[in-house]
PDB file of C-alpha atoms in Angstrom:
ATOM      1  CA  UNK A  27      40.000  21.485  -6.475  1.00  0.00           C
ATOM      2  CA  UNK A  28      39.167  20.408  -2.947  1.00  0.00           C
ATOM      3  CA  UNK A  29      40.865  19.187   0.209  1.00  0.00           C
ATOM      4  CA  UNK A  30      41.708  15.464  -0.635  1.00  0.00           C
ATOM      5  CA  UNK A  31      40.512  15.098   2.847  1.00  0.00           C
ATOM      6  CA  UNK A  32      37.377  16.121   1.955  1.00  0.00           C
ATOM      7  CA  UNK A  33      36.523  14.836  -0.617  1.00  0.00           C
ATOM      8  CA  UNK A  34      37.290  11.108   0.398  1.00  0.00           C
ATOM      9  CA  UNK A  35      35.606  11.730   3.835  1.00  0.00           C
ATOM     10  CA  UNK A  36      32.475  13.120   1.376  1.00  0.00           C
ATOM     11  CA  UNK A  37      32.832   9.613  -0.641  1.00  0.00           C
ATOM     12  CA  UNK A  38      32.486   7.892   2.023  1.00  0.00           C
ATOM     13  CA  UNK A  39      29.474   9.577   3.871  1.00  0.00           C
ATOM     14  CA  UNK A  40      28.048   9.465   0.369  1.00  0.00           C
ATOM     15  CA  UNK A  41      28.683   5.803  -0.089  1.00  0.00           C
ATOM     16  CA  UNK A  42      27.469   4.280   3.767  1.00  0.00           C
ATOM     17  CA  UNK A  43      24.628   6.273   3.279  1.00  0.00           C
ATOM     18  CA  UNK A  44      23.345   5.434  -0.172  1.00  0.00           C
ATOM     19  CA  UNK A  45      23.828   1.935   0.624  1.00  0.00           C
ATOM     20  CA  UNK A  46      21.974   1.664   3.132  1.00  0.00           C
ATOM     21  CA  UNK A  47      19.102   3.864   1.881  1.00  0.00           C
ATOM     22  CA  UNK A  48      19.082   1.440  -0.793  1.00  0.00           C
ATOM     23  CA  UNK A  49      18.727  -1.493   0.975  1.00  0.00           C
ATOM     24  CA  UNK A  50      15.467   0.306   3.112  1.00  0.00           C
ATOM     25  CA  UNK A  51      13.763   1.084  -0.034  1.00  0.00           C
ATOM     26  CA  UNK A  52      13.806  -2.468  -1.567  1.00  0.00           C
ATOM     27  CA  UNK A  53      12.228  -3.329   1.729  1.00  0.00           C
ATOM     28  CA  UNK A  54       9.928  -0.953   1.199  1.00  0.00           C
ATOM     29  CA  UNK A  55       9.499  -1.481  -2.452  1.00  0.00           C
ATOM     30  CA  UNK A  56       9.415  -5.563  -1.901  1.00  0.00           C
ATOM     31  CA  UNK A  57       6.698  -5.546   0.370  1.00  0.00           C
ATOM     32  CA  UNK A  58       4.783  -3.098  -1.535  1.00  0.00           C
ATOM     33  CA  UNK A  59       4.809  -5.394  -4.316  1.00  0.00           C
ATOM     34  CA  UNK A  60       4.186  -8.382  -1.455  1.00  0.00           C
ATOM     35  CA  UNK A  61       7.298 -10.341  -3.154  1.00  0.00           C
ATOM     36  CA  UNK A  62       8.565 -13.828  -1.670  1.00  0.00           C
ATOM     37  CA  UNK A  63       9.290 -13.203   1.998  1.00  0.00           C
ATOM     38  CA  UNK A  64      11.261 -16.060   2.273  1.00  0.00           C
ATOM     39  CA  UNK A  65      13.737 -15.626  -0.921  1.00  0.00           C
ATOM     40  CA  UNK A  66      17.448 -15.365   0.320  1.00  0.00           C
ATOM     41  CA  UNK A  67      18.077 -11.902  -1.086  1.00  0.00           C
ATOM     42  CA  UNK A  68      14.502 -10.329   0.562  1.00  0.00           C
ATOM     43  CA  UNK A  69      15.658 -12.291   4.111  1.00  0.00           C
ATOM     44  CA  UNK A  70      19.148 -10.306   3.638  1.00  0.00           C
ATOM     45  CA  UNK A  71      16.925  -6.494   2.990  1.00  0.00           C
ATOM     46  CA  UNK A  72      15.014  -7.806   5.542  1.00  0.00           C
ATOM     47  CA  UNK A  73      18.089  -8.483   8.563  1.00  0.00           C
ATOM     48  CA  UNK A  74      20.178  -5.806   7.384  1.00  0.00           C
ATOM     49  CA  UNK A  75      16.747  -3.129   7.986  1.00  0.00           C
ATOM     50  CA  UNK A  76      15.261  -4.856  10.878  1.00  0.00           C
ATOM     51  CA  UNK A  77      17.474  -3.561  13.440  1.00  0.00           C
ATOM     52  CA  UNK A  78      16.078   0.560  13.132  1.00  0.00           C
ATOM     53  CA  UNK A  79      12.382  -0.642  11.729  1.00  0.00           C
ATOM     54  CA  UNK A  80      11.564  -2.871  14.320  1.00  0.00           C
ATOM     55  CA  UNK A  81      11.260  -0.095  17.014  1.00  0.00           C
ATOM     56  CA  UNK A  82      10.299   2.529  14.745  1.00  0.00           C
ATOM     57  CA  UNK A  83       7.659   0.125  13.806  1.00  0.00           C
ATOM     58  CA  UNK A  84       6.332   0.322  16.792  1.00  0.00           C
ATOM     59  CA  UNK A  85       5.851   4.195  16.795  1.00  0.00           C
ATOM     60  CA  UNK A  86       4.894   4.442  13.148  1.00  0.00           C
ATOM     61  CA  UNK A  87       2.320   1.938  11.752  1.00  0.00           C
ATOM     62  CA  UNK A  88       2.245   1.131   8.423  1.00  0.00           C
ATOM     63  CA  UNK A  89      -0.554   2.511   6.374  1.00  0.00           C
ATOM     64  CA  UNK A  90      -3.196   0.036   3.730  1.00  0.00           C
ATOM     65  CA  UNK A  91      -0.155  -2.202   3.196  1.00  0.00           C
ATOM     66  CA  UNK A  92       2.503   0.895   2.676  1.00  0.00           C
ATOM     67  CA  UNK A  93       5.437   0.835   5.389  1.00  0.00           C
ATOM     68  CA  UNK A  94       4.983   4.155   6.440  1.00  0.00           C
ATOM     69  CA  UNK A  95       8.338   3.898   8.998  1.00  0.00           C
ATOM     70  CA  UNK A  96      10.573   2.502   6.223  1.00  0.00           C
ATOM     71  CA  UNK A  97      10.014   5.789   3.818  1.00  0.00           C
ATOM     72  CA  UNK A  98      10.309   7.877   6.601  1.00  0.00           C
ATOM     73  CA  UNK A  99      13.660   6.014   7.932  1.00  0.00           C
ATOM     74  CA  UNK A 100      14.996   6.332   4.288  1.00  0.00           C
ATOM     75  CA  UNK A 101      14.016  10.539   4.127  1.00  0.00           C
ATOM     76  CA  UNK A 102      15.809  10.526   7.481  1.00  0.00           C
ATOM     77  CA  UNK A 103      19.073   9.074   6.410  1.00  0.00           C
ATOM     78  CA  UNK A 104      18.831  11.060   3.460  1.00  0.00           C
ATOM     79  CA  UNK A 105      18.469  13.887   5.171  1.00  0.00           C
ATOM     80  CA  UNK A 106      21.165  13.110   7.566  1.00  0.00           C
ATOM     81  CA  UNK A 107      23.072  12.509   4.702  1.00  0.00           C
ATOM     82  CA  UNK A 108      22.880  15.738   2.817  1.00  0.00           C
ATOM     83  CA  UNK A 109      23.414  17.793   6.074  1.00  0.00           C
ATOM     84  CA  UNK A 110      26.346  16.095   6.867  1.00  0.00           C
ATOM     85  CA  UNK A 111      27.235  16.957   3.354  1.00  0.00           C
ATOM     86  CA  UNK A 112      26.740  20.386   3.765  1.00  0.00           C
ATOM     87  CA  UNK A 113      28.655  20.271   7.234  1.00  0.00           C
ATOM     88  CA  UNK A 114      31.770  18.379   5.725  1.00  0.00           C
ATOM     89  CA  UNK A 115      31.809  21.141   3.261  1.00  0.00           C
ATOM     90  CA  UNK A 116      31.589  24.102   5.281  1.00  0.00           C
ATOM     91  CA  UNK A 117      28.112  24.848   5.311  1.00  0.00           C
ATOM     92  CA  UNK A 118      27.265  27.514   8.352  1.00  0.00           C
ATOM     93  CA  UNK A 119      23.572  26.905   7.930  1.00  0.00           C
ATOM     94  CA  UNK A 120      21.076  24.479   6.581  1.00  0.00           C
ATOM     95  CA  UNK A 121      17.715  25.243   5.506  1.00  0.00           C
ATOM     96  CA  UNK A 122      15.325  22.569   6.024  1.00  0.00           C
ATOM     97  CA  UNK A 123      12.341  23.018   3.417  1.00  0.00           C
ATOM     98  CA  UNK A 124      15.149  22.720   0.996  1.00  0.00           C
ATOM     99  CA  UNK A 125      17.141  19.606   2.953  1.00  0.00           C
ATOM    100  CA  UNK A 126      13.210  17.656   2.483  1.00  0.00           C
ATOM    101  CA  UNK A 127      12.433  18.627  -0.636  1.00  0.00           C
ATOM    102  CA  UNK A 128      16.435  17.704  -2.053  1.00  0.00           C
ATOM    103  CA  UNK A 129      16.150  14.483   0.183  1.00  0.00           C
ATOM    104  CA  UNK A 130      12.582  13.279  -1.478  1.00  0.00           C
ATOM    105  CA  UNK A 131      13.888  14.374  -4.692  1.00  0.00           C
ATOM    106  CA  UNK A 132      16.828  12.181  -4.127  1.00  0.00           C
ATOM    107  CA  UNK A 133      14.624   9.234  -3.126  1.00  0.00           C
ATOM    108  CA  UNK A 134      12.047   9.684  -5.875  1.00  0.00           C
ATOM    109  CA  UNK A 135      15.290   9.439  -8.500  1.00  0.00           C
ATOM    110  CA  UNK A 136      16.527   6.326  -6.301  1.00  0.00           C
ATOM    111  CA  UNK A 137      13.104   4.175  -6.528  1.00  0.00           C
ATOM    112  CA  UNK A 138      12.840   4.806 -10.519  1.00  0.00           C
ATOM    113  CA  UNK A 139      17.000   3.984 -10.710  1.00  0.00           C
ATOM    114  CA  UNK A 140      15.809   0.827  -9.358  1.00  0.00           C
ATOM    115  CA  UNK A 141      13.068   0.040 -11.445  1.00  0.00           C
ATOM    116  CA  UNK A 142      15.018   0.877 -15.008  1.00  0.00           C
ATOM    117  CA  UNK A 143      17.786  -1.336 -13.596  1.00  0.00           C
ATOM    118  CA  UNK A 144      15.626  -4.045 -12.829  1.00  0.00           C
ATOM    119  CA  UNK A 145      13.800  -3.743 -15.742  1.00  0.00           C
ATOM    120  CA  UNK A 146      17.233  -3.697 -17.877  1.00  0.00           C
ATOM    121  CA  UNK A 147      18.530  -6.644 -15.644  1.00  0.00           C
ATOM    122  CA  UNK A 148      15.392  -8.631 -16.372  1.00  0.00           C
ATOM    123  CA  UNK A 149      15.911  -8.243 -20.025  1.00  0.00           C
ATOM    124  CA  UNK A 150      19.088  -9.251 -20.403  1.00  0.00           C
ATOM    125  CA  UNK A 151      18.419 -12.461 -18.875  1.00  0.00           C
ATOM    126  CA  UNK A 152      15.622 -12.971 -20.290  1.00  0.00           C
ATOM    127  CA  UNK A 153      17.806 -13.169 -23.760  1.00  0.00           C
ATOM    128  CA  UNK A 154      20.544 -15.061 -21.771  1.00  0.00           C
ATOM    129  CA  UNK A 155      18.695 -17.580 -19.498  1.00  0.00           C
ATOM    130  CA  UNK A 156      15.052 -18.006 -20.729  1.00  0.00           C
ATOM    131  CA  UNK A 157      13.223 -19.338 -18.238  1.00  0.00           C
ATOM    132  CA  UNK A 158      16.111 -20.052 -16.080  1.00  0.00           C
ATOM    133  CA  UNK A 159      15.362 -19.889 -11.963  1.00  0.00           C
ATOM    134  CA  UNK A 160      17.398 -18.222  -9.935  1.00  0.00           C
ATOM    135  CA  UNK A 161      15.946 -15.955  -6.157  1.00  0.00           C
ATOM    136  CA  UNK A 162      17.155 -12.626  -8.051  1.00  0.00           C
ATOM    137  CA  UNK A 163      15.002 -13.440 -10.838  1.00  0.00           C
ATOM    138  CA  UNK A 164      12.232 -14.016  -8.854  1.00  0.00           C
ATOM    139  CA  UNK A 165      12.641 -10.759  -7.140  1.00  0.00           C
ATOM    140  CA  UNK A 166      12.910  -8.734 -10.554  1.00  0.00           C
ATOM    141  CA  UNK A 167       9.592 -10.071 -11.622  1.00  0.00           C
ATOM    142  CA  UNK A 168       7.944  -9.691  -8.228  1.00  0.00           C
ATOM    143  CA  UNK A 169       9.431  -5.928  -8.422  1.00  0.00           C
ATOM    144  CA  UNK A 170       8.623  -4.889 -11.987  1.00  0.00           C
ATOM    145  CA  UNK A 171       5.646  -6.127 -12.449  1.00  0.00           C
ATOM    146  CA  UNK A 172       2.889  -3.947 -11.530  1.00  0.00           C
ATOM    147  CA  UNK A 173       4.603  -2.024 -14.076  1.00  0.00           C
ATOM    148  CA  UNK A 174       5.216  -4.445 -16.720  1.00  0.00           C
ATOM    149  CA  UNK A 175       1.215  -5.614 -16.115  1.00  0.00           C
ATOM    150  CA  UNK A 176      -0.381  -2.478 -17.362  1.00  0.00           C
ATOM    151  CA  UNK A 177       2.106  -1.678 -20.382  1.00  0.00           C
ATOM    152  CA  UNK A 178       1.951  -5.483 -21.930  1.00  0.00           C
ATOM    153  CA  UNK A 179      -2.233  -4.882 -21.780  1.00  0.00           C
ATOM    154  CA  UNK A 180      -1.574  -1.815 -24.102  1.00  0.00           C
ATOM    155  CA  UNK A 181       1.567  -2.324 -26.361  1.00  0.00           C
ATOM    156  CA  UNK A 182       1.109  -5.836 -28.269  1.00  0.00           C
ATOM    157  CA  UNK A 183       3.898  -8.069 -28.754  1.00  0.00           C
ATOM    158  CA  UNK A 184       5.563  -7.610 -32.007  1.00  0.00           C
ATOM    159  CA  UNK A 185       6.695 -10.941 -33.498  1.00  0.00           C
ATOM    160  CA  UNK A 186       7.490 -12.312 -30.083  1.00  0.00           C
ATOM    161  CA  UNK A 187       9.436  -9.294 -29.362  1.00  0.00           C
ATOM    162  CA  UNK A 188       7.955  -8.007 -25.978  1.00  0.00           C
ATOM    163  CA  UNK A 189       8.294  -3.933 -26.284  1.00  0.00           C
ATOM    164  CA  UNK A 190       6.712  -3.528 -22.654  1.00  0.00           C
ATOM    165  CA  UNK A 191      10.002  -2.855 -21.364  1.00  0.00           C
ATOM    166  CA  UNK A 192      10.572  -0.064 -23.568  1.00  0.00           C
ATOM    167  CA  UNK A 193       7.384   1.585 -22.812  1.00  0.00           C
ATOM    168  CA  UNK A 194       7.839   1.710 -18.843  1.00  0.00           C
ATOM    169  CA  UNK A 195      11.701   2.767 -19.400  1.00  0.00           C
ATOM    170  CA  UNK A 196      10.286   5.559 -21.642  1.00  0.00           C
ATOM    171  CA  UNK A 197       7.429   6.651 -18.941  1.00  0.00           C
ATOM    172  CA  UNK A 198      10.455   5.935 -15.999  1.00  0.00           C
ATOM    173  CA  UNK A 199      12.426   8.370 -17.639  1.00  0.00           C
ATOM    174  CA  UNK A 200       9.423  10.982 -18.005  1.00  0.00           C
ATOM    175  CA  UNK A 201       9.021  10.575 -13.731  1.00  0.00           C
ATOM    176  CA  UNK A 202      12.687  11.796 -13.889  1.00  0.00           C
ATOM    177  CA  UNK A 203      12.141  14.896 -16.299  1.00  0.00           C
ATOM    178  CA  UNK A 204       8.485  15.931 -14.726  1.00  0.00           C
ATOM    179  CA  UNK A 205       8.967  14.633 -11.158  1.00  0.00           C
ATOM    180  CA  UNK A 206      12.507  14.740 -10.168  1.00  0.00           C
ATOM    181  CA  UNK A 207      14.251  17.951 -11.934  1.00  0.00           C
ATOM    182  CA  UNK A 208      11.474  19.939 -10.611  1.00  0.00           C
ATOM    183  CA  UNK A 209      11.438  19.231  -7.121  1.00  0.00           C
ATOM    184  CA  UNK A 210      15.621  19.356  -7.325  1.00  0.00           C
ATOM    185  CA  UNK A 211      14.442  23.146  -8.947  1.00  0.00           C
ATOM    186  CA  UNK A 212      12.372  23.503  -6.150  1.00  0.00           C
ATOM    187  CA  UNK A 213      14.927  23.280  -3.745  1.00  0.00           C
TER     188      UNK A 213
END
């Protein structure tokens, strides 16, 4: 076992880090999918980013509607992230190819995490609150659907039973075991 010390001072890097990387790429991902600007929870991603992305912004344009300076602020913290890491743990050297490749790997994982669990959260109240309106909800569908679109043209409903979901969780999962495990292999 470790130094308790460690460990909990690892946790926490971990744990500022991630969270914050994961509010950056629902920015990214929300105004990729041009959701509702104005919904509470996009106006929180939106204060709690704008503080780094407004002056990086101004160095970094975005790209045909992709925020080019959010994706790179989020493979910077990640990078920070694991280097600190590696520092924390002893680490005399790091070896960058491998800190980019690890870092895209880990946000590549992180984007489809976030589209299975809004995918699974949009189920489950879909059986709970049909119909019901609440801003998450709004969100989920904003955020899921360019997936959902395509895989309701091909898979049919089944006596009212929607199997869409199923299909992109199924294809999510295969960008995790083609994508993801090879770049980590990679690295």
């Amino acid at each position: 076992m470790g130094n308790p010390v460690s460990s909990a001072t690892e946790f926490l890097i971990r744990t500022l880090f991630d969270l914050y990387i994961l509010v950056v790429m629902l920015r990214f991902l929300l105004q990729l999918v041009r959701a509702d600007f104005y919904n509470p929870l996009s106006q929180f991603v939106v204060r709690a980013t704008n503080p780094p992305l407004v002056p990086l912004r101004r160095l970094i344009p975005g790209f045909s509607g992709v925020d080019v300076s959010a994706l790179l602020l989020a493979l910077a913290l990640k990078m920070a992230e694991l280097a600190i890491i590696s520092l924390v743990r002893g680490a005399s050297g790091i070896d960058l190819m491998a800190l980019i490749v690890v870092s895209m790997a880990d946000l590549t994982q992180l984007v489809v995490y976030i589209f299975i669990i809004a995918i699974i959260i949009q189920v489950v109240l879909s059986w709970v609150s049909p119909g019901g309106y609440n801003p998450m909800t709004v969100l989920l569908h904003h955020l899921t659907e360019p997936l959902m679109r395509p895989a309701r043209r091909i898979v049919p409903t089944f006596s009212g039973l929607d199997l869409s979901p199923l299909v992109v969780l199924i294809v999510l999962q295969l960008v995790l075991i083609l994508i993801v495990e090879p770049l980590y292999r990679l690295a």
